[in-house]
Short mmCIF file of C-alpha atoms and ligand atoms in Angstrom, two decimals:
data_model
loop_
_atom_site.label_atom_id
_atom_site.label_comp_id
_atom_site.label_asym_id
_atom_site.label_seq_id
_atom_site.Cartn_x
_atom_site.Cartn_y
_atom_site.Cartn_z
CA MET Y 1 20.84 -48.24 -64.08
CA LYS Y 2 20.69 -44.96 -66.03
CA ILE Y 3 18.49 -42.13 -64.81
CA LEU Y 4 17.66 -38.95 -66.69
CA VAL Y 5 17.06 -35.89 -64.52
CA ILE Y 6 14.91 -33.15 -66.04
CA ASN Y 7 14.36 -29.59 -64.88
CA THR Y 8 12.06 -27.62 -67.16
CA GLY Y 9 11.00 -24.00 -67.09
CA SER Y 10 8.41 -22.43 -69.37
CA SER Y 11 11.06 -21.89 -72.09
CA SER Y 12 13.95 -24.05 -70.90
CA LEU Y 13 14.95 -27.69 -70.55
CA LYS Y 14 17.90 -28.69 -68.39
CA TYR Y 15 18.93 -32.34 -68.27
CA GLN Y 16 21.54 -34.71 -66.89
CA LEU Y 17 21.95 -38.40 -67.59
CA PHE Y 18 23.37 -40.32 -64.61
CA GLU Y 19 24.99 -43.76 -64.49
CA MET Y 20 23.78 -44.80 -61.05
CA ASN Y 21 26.32 -47.63 -60.62
CA ASP Y 22 29.02 -45.06 -59.90
CA LYS Y 23 26.80 -41.94 -59.73
CA SER Y 24 28.68 -40.39 -62.64
CA VAL Y 25 27.21 -37.91 -65.11
CA LEU Y 26 27.25 -39.27 -68.67
CA ALA Y 27 25.84 -36.18 -70.33
CA THR Y 28 24.42 -32.83 -69.47
CA GLY Y 29 22.51 -30.26 -71.51
CA LEU Y 30 20.59 -27.02 -71.38
CA ILE Y 31 18.12 -25.78 -73.97
CA GLU Y 32 17.07 -22.15 -73.58
CA ARG Y 33 14.58 -19.98 -75.46
CA ILE Y 34 12.21 -22.82 -76.39
CA GLY Y 35 9.32 -21.33 -78.38
CA GLU Y 36 11.31 -18.27 -79.48
CA ASN Y 37 12.80 -17.68 -82.95
CA ILE Y 38 16.11 -19.38 -82.21
CA ALA Y 39 16.77 -21.69 -79.27
CA LYS Y 40 20.23 -22.38 -77.84
CA HIS Y 41 21.16 -25.97 -76.96
CA LYS Y 42 24.38 -26.54 -75.03
CA PHE Y 43 25.47 -30.15 -74.62
CA SER Y 44 28.45 -31.94 -73.11
CA SER Y 45 29.17 -35.59 -72.46
CA VAL Y 46 31.91 -37.96 -71.37
CA ASN Y 47 32.47 -38.82 -75.05
CA LEU Y 48 33.06 -35.22 -76.15
CA LYS Y 49 36.28 -33.24 -75.60
CA GLU Y 50 34.43 -29.94 -75.70
CA SER Y 51 30.83 -29.01 -75.20
CA ILE Y 52 28.80 -28.21 -78.30
CA VAL Y 53 26.27 -25.44 -78.90
CA ILE Y 54 23.47 -25.76 -81.44
CA GLU Y 55 21.27 -22.80 -82.34
CA LYS Y 56 18.00 -23.51 -84.16
CA PRO Y 57 14.27 -23.08 -83.59
CA ILE Y 58 12.83 -25.47 -80.98
CA PRO Y 59 9.09 -24.69 -80.93
CA ASN Y 60 8.12 -26.75 -77.87
CA HIS Y 61 9.41 -29.03 -75.11
CA GLU Y 62 8.56 -32.22 -77.00
CA ILE Y 63 10.86 -31.17 -79.83
CA GLY Y 64 13.39 -30.26 -77.15
CA PHE Y 65 13.22 -33.86 -75.94
CA SER Y 66 13.76 -35.08 -79.50
CA GLU Y 67 16.85 -32.83 -79.85
CA MET Y 68 18.20 -34.14 -76.53
CA ASP Y 69 17.53 -37.75 -77.59
CA GLN Y 70 19.42 -37.25 -80.87
CA LEU Y 71 22.53 -36.09 -79.02
CA LEU Y 72 22.33 -38.77 -76.31
CA THR Y 73 21.97 -41.57 -78.90
CA ASN Y 74 24.18 -40.14 -81.69
CA SER Y 75 25.85 -43.11 -83.45
CA ASN Y 76 29.35 -41.51 -83.34
CA ASP Y 77 29.70 -40.21 -79.84
CA GLY Y 78 26.36 -40.78 -78.09
CA VAL Y 79 26.40 -42.08 -74.51
CA ILE Y 80 23.54 -44.58 -75.02
CA LYS Y 81 22.41 -46.67 -78.00
CA ASN Y 82 18.75 -45.85 -77.57
CA SER Y 83 16.38 -44.43 -75.01
CA SER Y 84 15.29 -47.87 -73.76
CA GLU Y 85 18.55 -47.79 -71.75
CA ILE Y 86 17.01 -45.05 -69.58
CA SER Y 87 15.41 -46.76 -66.56
CA ALA Y 88 13.50 -43.73 -65.30
CA ILE Y 89 13.13 -39.98 -65.63
CA GLY Y 90 13.27 -37.83 -62.48
CA HIS Y 91 11.52 -34.46 -62.78
CA ARG Y 92 12.18 -31.52 -60.53
CA VAL Y 93 8.80 -30.10 -59.54
CA VAL Y 94 8.89 -26.87 -57.56
CA HIS Y 95 5.58 -26.96 -55.69
CA GLY Y 96 4.00 -30.09 -54.30
CA GLY Y 97 1.70 -28.18 -51.94
CA GLU Y 98 0.45 -30.29 -49.04
CA THR Y 99 -0.26 -33.20 -51.37
CA PHE Y 100 3.27 -34.51 -51.76
CA THR Y 101 5.55 -35.40 -48.89
CA LYS Y 102 7.91 -37.62 -50.88
CA PRO Y 103 9.00 -38.42 -54.46
CA THR Y 104 6.14 -39.92 -56.40
CA ILE Y 105 5.71 -41.94 -59.57
CA ILE Y 106 3.82 -39.79 -62.07
CA ASP Y 107 0.42 -41.06 -63.19
CA GLU Y 108 -2.67 -39.17 -64.36
CA ASP Y 109 -3.80 -38.45 -60.75
CA VAL Y 110 -0.37 -37.05 -59.85
CA ILE Y 111 -0.42 -34.82 -62.95
CA LYS Y 112 -3.85 -33.51 -61.88
CA ALA Y 113 -2.56 -32.85 -58.36
CA ILE Y 114 0.49 -30.94 -59.71
CA GLU Y 115 -1.88 -28.97 -61.96
CA SER Y 116 -4.04 -28.14 -58.94
CA ASN Y 117 -0.97 -26.66 -57.24
CA VAL Y 118 -0.34 -24.21 -60.12
CA PRO Y 119 -1.98 -21.29 -58.23
CA LEU Y 120 0.67 -21.74 -55.51
CA ALA Y 121 3.57 -21.62 -58.01
CA PRO Y 122 2.29 -19.94 -61.18
CA LEU Y 123 5.82 -19.16 -62.37
CA HIS Y 124 7.25 -22.65 -61.87
CA ASN Y 125 4.73 -25.52 -61.94
CA PRO Y 126 3.45 -24.87 -65.50
CA GLY Y 127 7.04 -25.07 -66.81
CA ASN Y 128 7.67 -28.26 -64.82
CA LEU Y 129 4.45 -29.74 -66.21
CA SER Y 130 5.58 -29.00 -69.81
CA GLY Y 131 8.54 -31.30 -69.16
CA ILE Y 132 6.31 -34.03 -67.73
CA TYR Y 133 3.84 -33.92 -70.65
CA ALA Y 134 6.72 -33.97 -73.16
CA ALA Y 135 8.53 -36.85 -71.42
CA LYS Y 136 5.37 -38.95 -71.30
CA LYS Y 137 4.76 -38.38 -75.02
CA PHE Y 138 8.34 -38.73 -76.20
CA PHE Y 139 9.67 -41.53 -73.97
CA THR Y 140 6.58 -43.73 -73.81
CA GLY Y 141 7.02 -46.60 -71.39
CA VAL Y 142 9.80 -44.98 -69.33
CA PRO Y 143 8.57 -44.35 -65.75
CA ASN Y 144 8.51 -40.70 -64.65
CA VAL Y 145 9.06 -39.66 -61.03
CA ALA Y 146 8.32 -36.22 -59.57
CA VAL Y 147 10.73 -34.92 -56.91
CA PHE Y 148 9.32 -31.87 -55.14
CA ASP Y 149 11.28 -28.87 -53.81
CA THR Y 150 8.69 -28.55 -51.04
CA ALA Y 151 8.47 -32.21 -49.92
CA PHE Y 152 11.35 -32.22 -47.41
CA HIS Y 153 9.70 -29.36 -45.48
CA GLN Y 154 6.36 -31.12 -45.02
CA THR Y 155 7.58 -32.28 -41.59
CA MET Y 156 7.41 -28.70 -40.22
CA PRO Y 157 5.10 -28.35 -37.21
CA GLU Y 158 1.96 -26.27 -37.71
CA GLY Y 159 3.28 -23.59 -35.36
CA ASN Y 160 6.11 -22.97 -37.82
CA TYR Y 161 4.23 -23.23 -41.10
CA ARG Y 162 1.12 -21.15 -40.37
CA TYR Y 163 0.90 -17.38 -40.90
CA ALA Y 164 -0.97 -15.31 -38.34
CA ILE Y 165 -3.80 -14.33 -40.69
CA PRO Y 166 -7.44 -15.48 -40.49
CA ASN Y 167 -7.80 -19.28 -40.51
CA GLU Y 168 -9.88 -19.36 -43.68
CA PHE Y 169 -6.85 -18.36 -45.78
CA TYR Y 170 -5.20 -21.58 -44.73
CA GLU Y 171 -8.28 -23.75 -44.68
CA LYS Y 172 -9.78 -22.57 -47.98
CA TYR Y 173 -6.75 -21.36 -49.93
CA LYS Y 174 -3.83 -23.26 -48.38
CA VAL Y 175 -1.90 -20.10 -47.60
CA ARG Y 176 0.99 -21.32 -45.42
CA ARG Y 177 4.77 -21.70 -45.38
CA TYR Y 178 5.90 -24.48 -47.73
CA GLY Y 179 9.63 -23.82 -48.13
CA PHE Y 180 11.81 -24.67 -51.13
CA HIS Y 181 15.33 -25.99 -51.94
CA GLY Y 182 14.17 -29.14 -50.09
CA THR Y 183 16.25 -31.48 -52.26
CA SER Y 184 19.38 -29.47 -51.48
CA HIS Y 185 18.78 -29.20 -47.71
CA GLN Y 186 18.02 -32.94 -47.61
CA TYR Y 187 21.04 -33.89 -49.74
CA VAL Y 188 23.55 -31.92 -47.67
CA SER Y 189 22.07 -33.20 -44.40
CA LYS Y 190 22.65 -36.79 -45.58
CA LEU Y 191 26.27 -35.96 -46.48
CA VAL Y 192 26.77 -34.34 -43.06
CA ALA Y 193 25.49 -37.49 -41.30
CA ASN Y 194 27.98 -39.49 -43.32
CA PHE Y 195 30.82 -37.03 -42.66
CA LEU Y 196 30.19 -36.88 -38.91
CA ASN Y 197 29.51 -40.60 -38.82
CA LYS Y 198 26.26 -40.11 -36.91
CA PRO Y 199 22.75 -41.36 -37.70
CA ILE Y 200 20.77 -38.62 -39.42
CA GLU Y 201 17.90 -39.20 -36.94
CA SER Y 202 20.08 -37.77 -34.18
CA LEU Y 203 21.36 -34.69 -36.03
CA ASN Y 204 20.34 -31.07 -35.49
CA LEU Y 205 21.53 -28.76 -38.26
CA ILE Y 206 21.11 -25.28 -39.65
CA THR Y 207 21.69 -25.60 -43.39
CA LEU Y 208 22.34 -22.43 -45.39
CA HIS Y 209 21.69 -22.82 -49.12
CA LEU Y 210 23.23 -19.63 -50.53
CA GLY Y 211 22.93 -19.54 -54.32
CA ASN Y 212 21.15 -16.98 -56.50
CA GLY Y 213 18.09 -18.03 -54.56
CA ALA Y 214 18.83 -18.61 -50.89
CA SER Y 215 17.18 -20.26 -47.91
CA VAL Y 216 17.97 -21.52 -44.42
CA CYS Y 217 16.57 -24.73 -42.98
CA SER Y 218 16.37 -25.78 -39.36
CA ILE Y 219 16.73 -29.55 -39.13
CA GLN Y 220 15.89 -31.42 -35.90
CA ASN Y 221 16.61 -35.13 -35.68
CA GLY Y 222 17.12 -35.19 -39.46
CA LYS Y 223 13.77 -33.54 -40.26
CA SER Y 224 12.99 -30.01 -41.46
CA ILE Y 225 11.21 -28.11 -38.69
CA ASP Y 226 11.50 -24.58 -40.08
CA THR Y 227 12.71 -22.81 -43.20
CA SER Y 228 13.04 -19.24 -44.37
CA MET Y 229 11.24 -19.39 -47.72
CA GLY Y 230 7.49 -19.26 -47.32
CA MET Y 231 4.42 -19.82 -49.43
CA THR Y 232 6.64 -18.65 -52.30
CA PRO Y 233 10.43 -18.39 -52.67
CA LEU Y 234 10.27 -14.63 -52.00
CA GLU Y 235 10.35 -14.77 -48.20
CA GLY Y 236 13.39 -15.01 -45.96
CA LEU Y 237 17.01 -14.26 -46.81
CA ILE Y 238 18.23 -11.46 -49.04
CA MET Y 239 18.93 -13.12 -52.39
CA GLY Y 240 20.52 -12.16 -55.72
CA THR Y 241 17.43 -10.30 -56.92
CA ARG Y 242 14.75 -11.12 -54.30
CA ALA Y 243 14.03 -8.92 -51.31
CA GLY Y 244 13.34 -11.66 -48.77
CA ASP Y 245 11.61 -10.56 -45.55
CA LEU Y 246 10.04 -7.12 -45.57
CA ASP Y 247 7.12 -5.29 -43.98
CA PRO Y 248 4.06 -6.77 -45.74
CA ALA Y 249 2.57 -3.28 -45.99
CA ILE Y 250 5.34 -2.08 -48.34
CA PRO Y 251 3.62 -3.49 -51.47
CA PHE Y 252 0.43 -1.57 -50.48
CA PHE Y 253 2.49 1.60 -50.24
CA MET Y 254 4.05 0.90 -53.65
CA ALA Y 255 0.59 0.44 -55.14
CA ASP Y 256 -1.26 3.31 -53.43
CA HIS Y 257 1.44 5.92 -53.20
CA VAL Y 258 3.93 5.09 -55.99
CA LYS Y 259 1.02 3.93 -58.22
CA LEU Y 260 2.70 0.74 -59.37
CA SER Y 261 0.66 -2.17 -60.70
CA TYR Y 262 0.54 -5.52 -58.94
CA LYS Y 263 2.70 -6.98 -61.74
CA GLU Y 264 5.29 -4.21 -61.47
CA ILE Y 265 5.56 -4.74 -57.71
CA ASP Y 266 5.96 -8.47 -58.24
CA THR Y 267 8.81 -7.85 -60.70
CA ILE Y 268 10.49 -5.34 -58.38
CA LEU Y 269 10.42 -7.66 -55.35
CA ASN Y 270 11.47 -10.79 -57.27
CA LYS Y 271 13.82 -9.49 -59.95
CA GLN Y 272 15.13 -6.06 -58.97
CA SER Y 273 15.59 -6.29 -55.23
CA GLY Y 274 17.95 -8.17 -52.91
CA LEU Y 275 21.67 -7.70 -53.60
CA LYS Y 276 20.80 -6.14 -56.96
CA GLY Y 277 18.43 -3.61 -55.44
CA ILE Y 278 21.13 -2.33 -53.08
CA SER Y 279 24.33 -2.64 -55.13
CA ALA Y 280 23.03 -2.81 -58.74
CA LEU Y 281 24.85 -6.16 -59.00
CA ASN Y 282 23.49 -9.61 -58.29
CA ASP Y 283 26.56 -11.81 -58.65
CA MET Y 284 28.32 -12.17 -55.30
CA ARG Y 285 31.77 -12.36 -56.95
CA ASP Y 286 31.24 -8.93 -58.52
CA ILE Y 287 29.88 -7.47 -55.28
CA LEU Y 288 32.84 -8.76 -53.25
CA ALA Y 289 35.23 -7.30 -55.84
CA LYS Y 290 33.44 -3.91 -55.72
CA LYS Y 291 33.52 -3.93 -51.94
CA LYS Y 292 37.28 -4.46 -52.10
CA GLU Y 293 37.56 -1.36 -54.30
CA GLY Y 294 35.75 0.60 -51.56
CA ASP Y 295 32.32 0.76 -53.19
CA LYS Y 296 29.83 1.84 -50.52
CA SER Y 297 26.70 0.21 -51.91
CA ALA Y 298 28.51 -3.14 -52.35
CA LYS Y 299 29.65 -2.88 -48.71
CA LEU Y 300 26.10 -2.14 -47.58
CA ALA Y 301 24.63 -4.99 -49.66
CA ILE Y 302 27.03 -7.47 -48.05
CA GLU Y 303 26.39 -6.09 -44.56
CA MET Y 304 22.62 -6.48 -45.03
CA TYR Y 305 22.99 -9.92 -46.63
CA VAL Y 306 25.09 -11.22 -43.73
CA LYS Y 307 22.93 -9.62 -41.02
CA ARG Y 308 19.83 -11.37 -42.36
CA ILE Y 309 21.62 -14.73 -42.29
CA ARG Y 310 22.84 -14.13 -38.73
CA LYS Y 311 19.30 -13.21 -37.65
CA TYR Y 312 18.07 -16.60 -38.90
CA ILE Y 313 20.97 -18.48 -37.31
CA GLY Y 314 20.01 -16.91 -33.97
CA ALA Y 315 16.31 -17.62 -34.39
CA TYR Y 316 16.84 -21.22 -35.47
CA LEU Y 317 19.40 -21.91 -32.74
CA VAL Y 318 16.73 -20.93 -30.20
CA GLY Y 319 14.09 -22.89 -32.16
CA LEU Y 320 16.31 -25.96 -31.66
CA ASP Y 321 16.49 -25.23 -27.88
CA GLY Y 322 20.17 -24.43 -28.31
CA LYS Y 323 20.94 -28.02 -29.36
CA LEU Y 324 22.83 -27.70 -32.65
CA ASP Y 325 25.41 -30.07 -34.14
CA ALA Y 326 26.46 -28.04 -37.17
CA ILE Y 327 25.95 -24.97 -39.31
CA VAL Y 328 26.25 -26.04 -42.94
CA PHE Y 329 27.13 -23.78 -45.88
CA THR Y 330 26.18 -24.87 -49.38
CA ALA Y 331 25.45 -23.67 -52.99
CA GLY Y 332 27.48 -21.13 -55.02
CA ILE Y 333 28.05 -18.54 -52.29
CA GLY Y 334 28.04 -20.98 -49.35
CA GLU Y 335 30.60 -23.26 -51.01
CA ASN Y 336 32.90 -20.60 -52.44
CA ALA Y 337 32.67 -17.27 -50.63
CA ASN Y 338 34.97 -17.63 -47.59
CA GLU Y 339 34.50 -13.95 -46.71
CA ILE Y 340 30.73 -14.41 -46.41
CA ARG Y 341 31.15 -17.56 -44.29
CA LYS Y 342 33.51 -15.67 -41.99
CA LEU Y 343 31.17 -12.69 -41.59
CA CYS Y 344 28.19 -14.99 -40.90
CA THR Y 345 29.95 -16.81 -38.07
CA GLU Y 346 32.31 -14.26 -36.50
CA ASN Y 347 32.01 -13.07 -32.86
CA LEU Y 348 29.77 -15.99 -31.91
CA SER Y 349 32.19 -17.79 -29.57
CA SER Y 350 29.79 -17.21 -26.66
CA LEU Y 351 27.33 -19.46 -28.55
CA GLY Y 352 30.00 -22.11 -29.17
CA ILE Y 353 30.51 -21.13 -32.82
CA GLU Y 354 34.16 -20.44 -33.82
CA ILE Y 355 35.53 -20.48 -37.34
CA ASP Y 356 39.13 -21.46 -38.20
CA GLU Y 357 40.39 -18.83 -40.66
CA ASP Y 358 42.97 -21.05 -42.38
CA LYS Y 359 40.49 -23.87 -42.88
CA ASN Y 360 37.90 -21.38 -44.08
CA ASN Y 361 40.33 -19.88 -46.60
CA SER Y 362 41.33 -23.16 -48.18
CA SER Y 363 39.14 -24.30 -51.05
CA SER Y 364 38.05 -27.82 -51.88
CA LYS Y 365 35.21 -29.62 -53.60
CA GLN Y 366 34.89 -32.05 -50.67
CA VAL Y 367 32.74 -31.94 -47.52
CA ARG Y 368 34.91 -30.18 -44.94
CA GLU Y 369 35.04 -28.76 -41.46
CA ILE Y 370 36.02 -25.09 -41.07
CA ASN Y 371 35.51 -24.56 -37.31
CA ASN Y 372 38.40 -24.49 -34.87
CA GLU Y 373 38.94 -27.11 -32.17
CA LYS Y 374 37.24 -25.08 -29.44
CA SER Y 375 34.02 -24.63 -31.39
CA LYS Y 376 31.21 -26.71 -29.81
CA ILE Y 377 29.13 -26.39 -32.95
CA LYS Y 378 30.71 -27.60 -36.17
CA ILE Y 379 30.85 -25.32 -39.18
CA LEU Y 380 30.83 -27.32 -42.40
CA VAL Y 381 31.05 -26.63 -46.12
CA VAL Y 382 29.12 -29.20 -48.13
CA PRO Y 383 28.87 -29.05 -51.93
CA THR Y 384 25.26 -29.59 -52.95
CA ASN Y 385 24.09 -31.60 -55.92
CA GLU Y 386 20.35 -31.29 -56.42
CA GLU Y 387 20.39 -33.27 -59.68
CA LEU Y 388 22.13 -36.25 -58.07
CA GLU Y 389 19.65 -36.13 -55.18
CA ILE Y 390 16.76 -36.17 -57.69
CA ALA Y 391 18.41 -39.13 -59.47
CA GLU Y 392 18.86 -41.01 -56.17
CA GLN Y 393 15.29 -40.35 -55.02
CA THR Y 394 14.02 -41.45 -58.45
CA GLN Y 395 16.04 -44.66 -58.20
CA GLU Y 396 14.55 -45.36 -54.73
CA VAL Y 397 11.00 -44.98 -56.05
CA ILE Y 398 11.71 -47.26 -59.00
CA LYS Y 399 13.26 -49.90 -56.75
CA ARG Y 400 10.24 -49.81 -54.40
CA ILE Y 401 7.83 -50.22 -57.29
CA LYS Y 402 9.79 -53.21 -58.60
CA ILE Y 403 9.64 -54.88 -55.17
CA PHE Y 404 5.87 -54.44 -54.92
CA ARG Y 405 5.10 -55.56 -58.47
P1 ADP O 501 21.80 -21.05 -58.52
O1 ADP O 501 20.90 -20.68 -57.40
O2 ADP O 501 21.50 -20.33 -59.79
O3 ADP O 501 22.03 -22.54 -58.68
P2 ADP O 501 24.53 -21.03 -57.54
O4 ADP O 501 24.32 -22.01 -56.45
O5 ADP O 501 25.39 -21.43 -58.68
O6 ADP O 501 23.19 -20.42 -58.08
O7 ADP O 501 25.15 -19.70 -56.87
C1 ADP O 501 25.37 -18.56 -57.60
C2 ADP O 501 26.03 -17.53 -56.71
O8 ADP O 501 27.26 -18.06 -56.21
C3 ADP O 501 26.37 -16.23 -57.42
O9 ADP O 501 26.04 -15.12 -56.62
C4 ADP O 501 27.87 -16.32 -57.56
O10 ADP O 501 28.46 -15.06 -57.57
C5 ADP O 501 28.24 -17.06 -56.31
N1 ADP O 501 29.60 -17.61 -56.40
C6 ADP O 501 30.05 -18.60 -57.21
N2 ADP O 501 31.39 -18.76 -57.06
C7 ADP O 501 31.79 -17.82 -56.14
C8 ADP O 501 33.05 -17.45 -55.55
N3 ADP O 501 34.17 -18.09 -55.88
N4 ADP O 501 33.06 -16.46 -54.65
C9 ADP O 501 31.92 -15.81 -54.33
N5 ADP O 501 30.73 -16.10 -54.83
C10 ADP O 501 30.64 -17.09 -55.72
#
């Protein structure tokens, strides 16, 4: 079975074609600047020695799909003969609101429900919808499945997802914590269950997804019970360019005193804050290198970044009544930055958390343990793969539908 995974933004289309028999990637592509003068299409596949880049105008997502289809089915080195070989398309959808608790086959009602969640994710859902409309038009007859970033967190108890503001904001406007990166937190928790050889239903984990965006998830008996991102991805950890937690009165101050517009404040908190706001850099590799050279703002950025993570580890450990099987590091920084992992977990032996420096310093693409033998709580590094998780969840939905038909 071949499954195409799609992740669309308002001007981008990212795709991967999976062969589900062995979970291998047959082809992968990224089209950027859709709708602008010249779009850039990068494509690689198992049949190509080197990736190719095509630059030409791509006015909309539907034409993007046509460009992708041409490369996938190219008679010389395509990976499929025609698109009828694609069994299903899995779409990443950022916000499922309270409507979606699991992956869902996309019909007209589901499209309407995703549209109704646009106010909750005005930057993401419209882009995701462009991909869904284009897929339905271009690949008629191929089933489409929506996999939501928020769905995994729908198991949070009300006491963890509500904000302490008047009830009507929740009841009328659905203002609450939703959480994101759900596919990643879910994927790594499944790999941890496998690695520890324990049923997922009996596992308590704190999973740290540390990429450009970053979030922590508290998992009790395999289910998300708390997470650091909130109604939007802005809350929680310090990220590449997002502030994370801050006094909610700061934006009022920026508006009233600094005289910034609502849009300017939004841009500052989402795009100019976080690691970038403190060190002027947002790539952790550059910040670590600067810190090594003795740069003070890089040092401060890392100190703040790590302190925020440690604050959440403490809070979630208590939220789990002290019963924790493992702390899990994943995504670009979590998988690769041994210095950050060390700083996040050092001096915690009184809590049963002890890292092994040699294990932490060795690199690998496999799931691995980096705690020492005395550590009661395991510390694990688990490479995430959100696209594969979307492909697997899509396959599950398709299989279920076939059984019921
Ligand atoms: P995204 O959220 O865009 O998917 P990634 O998960 O790829 O992001 O993570 C990107 C982050 O990972 C960047 O800050 C990058 O600097 C960091 N990163 C990647 N490799 C390393 C490394 N070897 N050491 C430190 N940081 C790294």
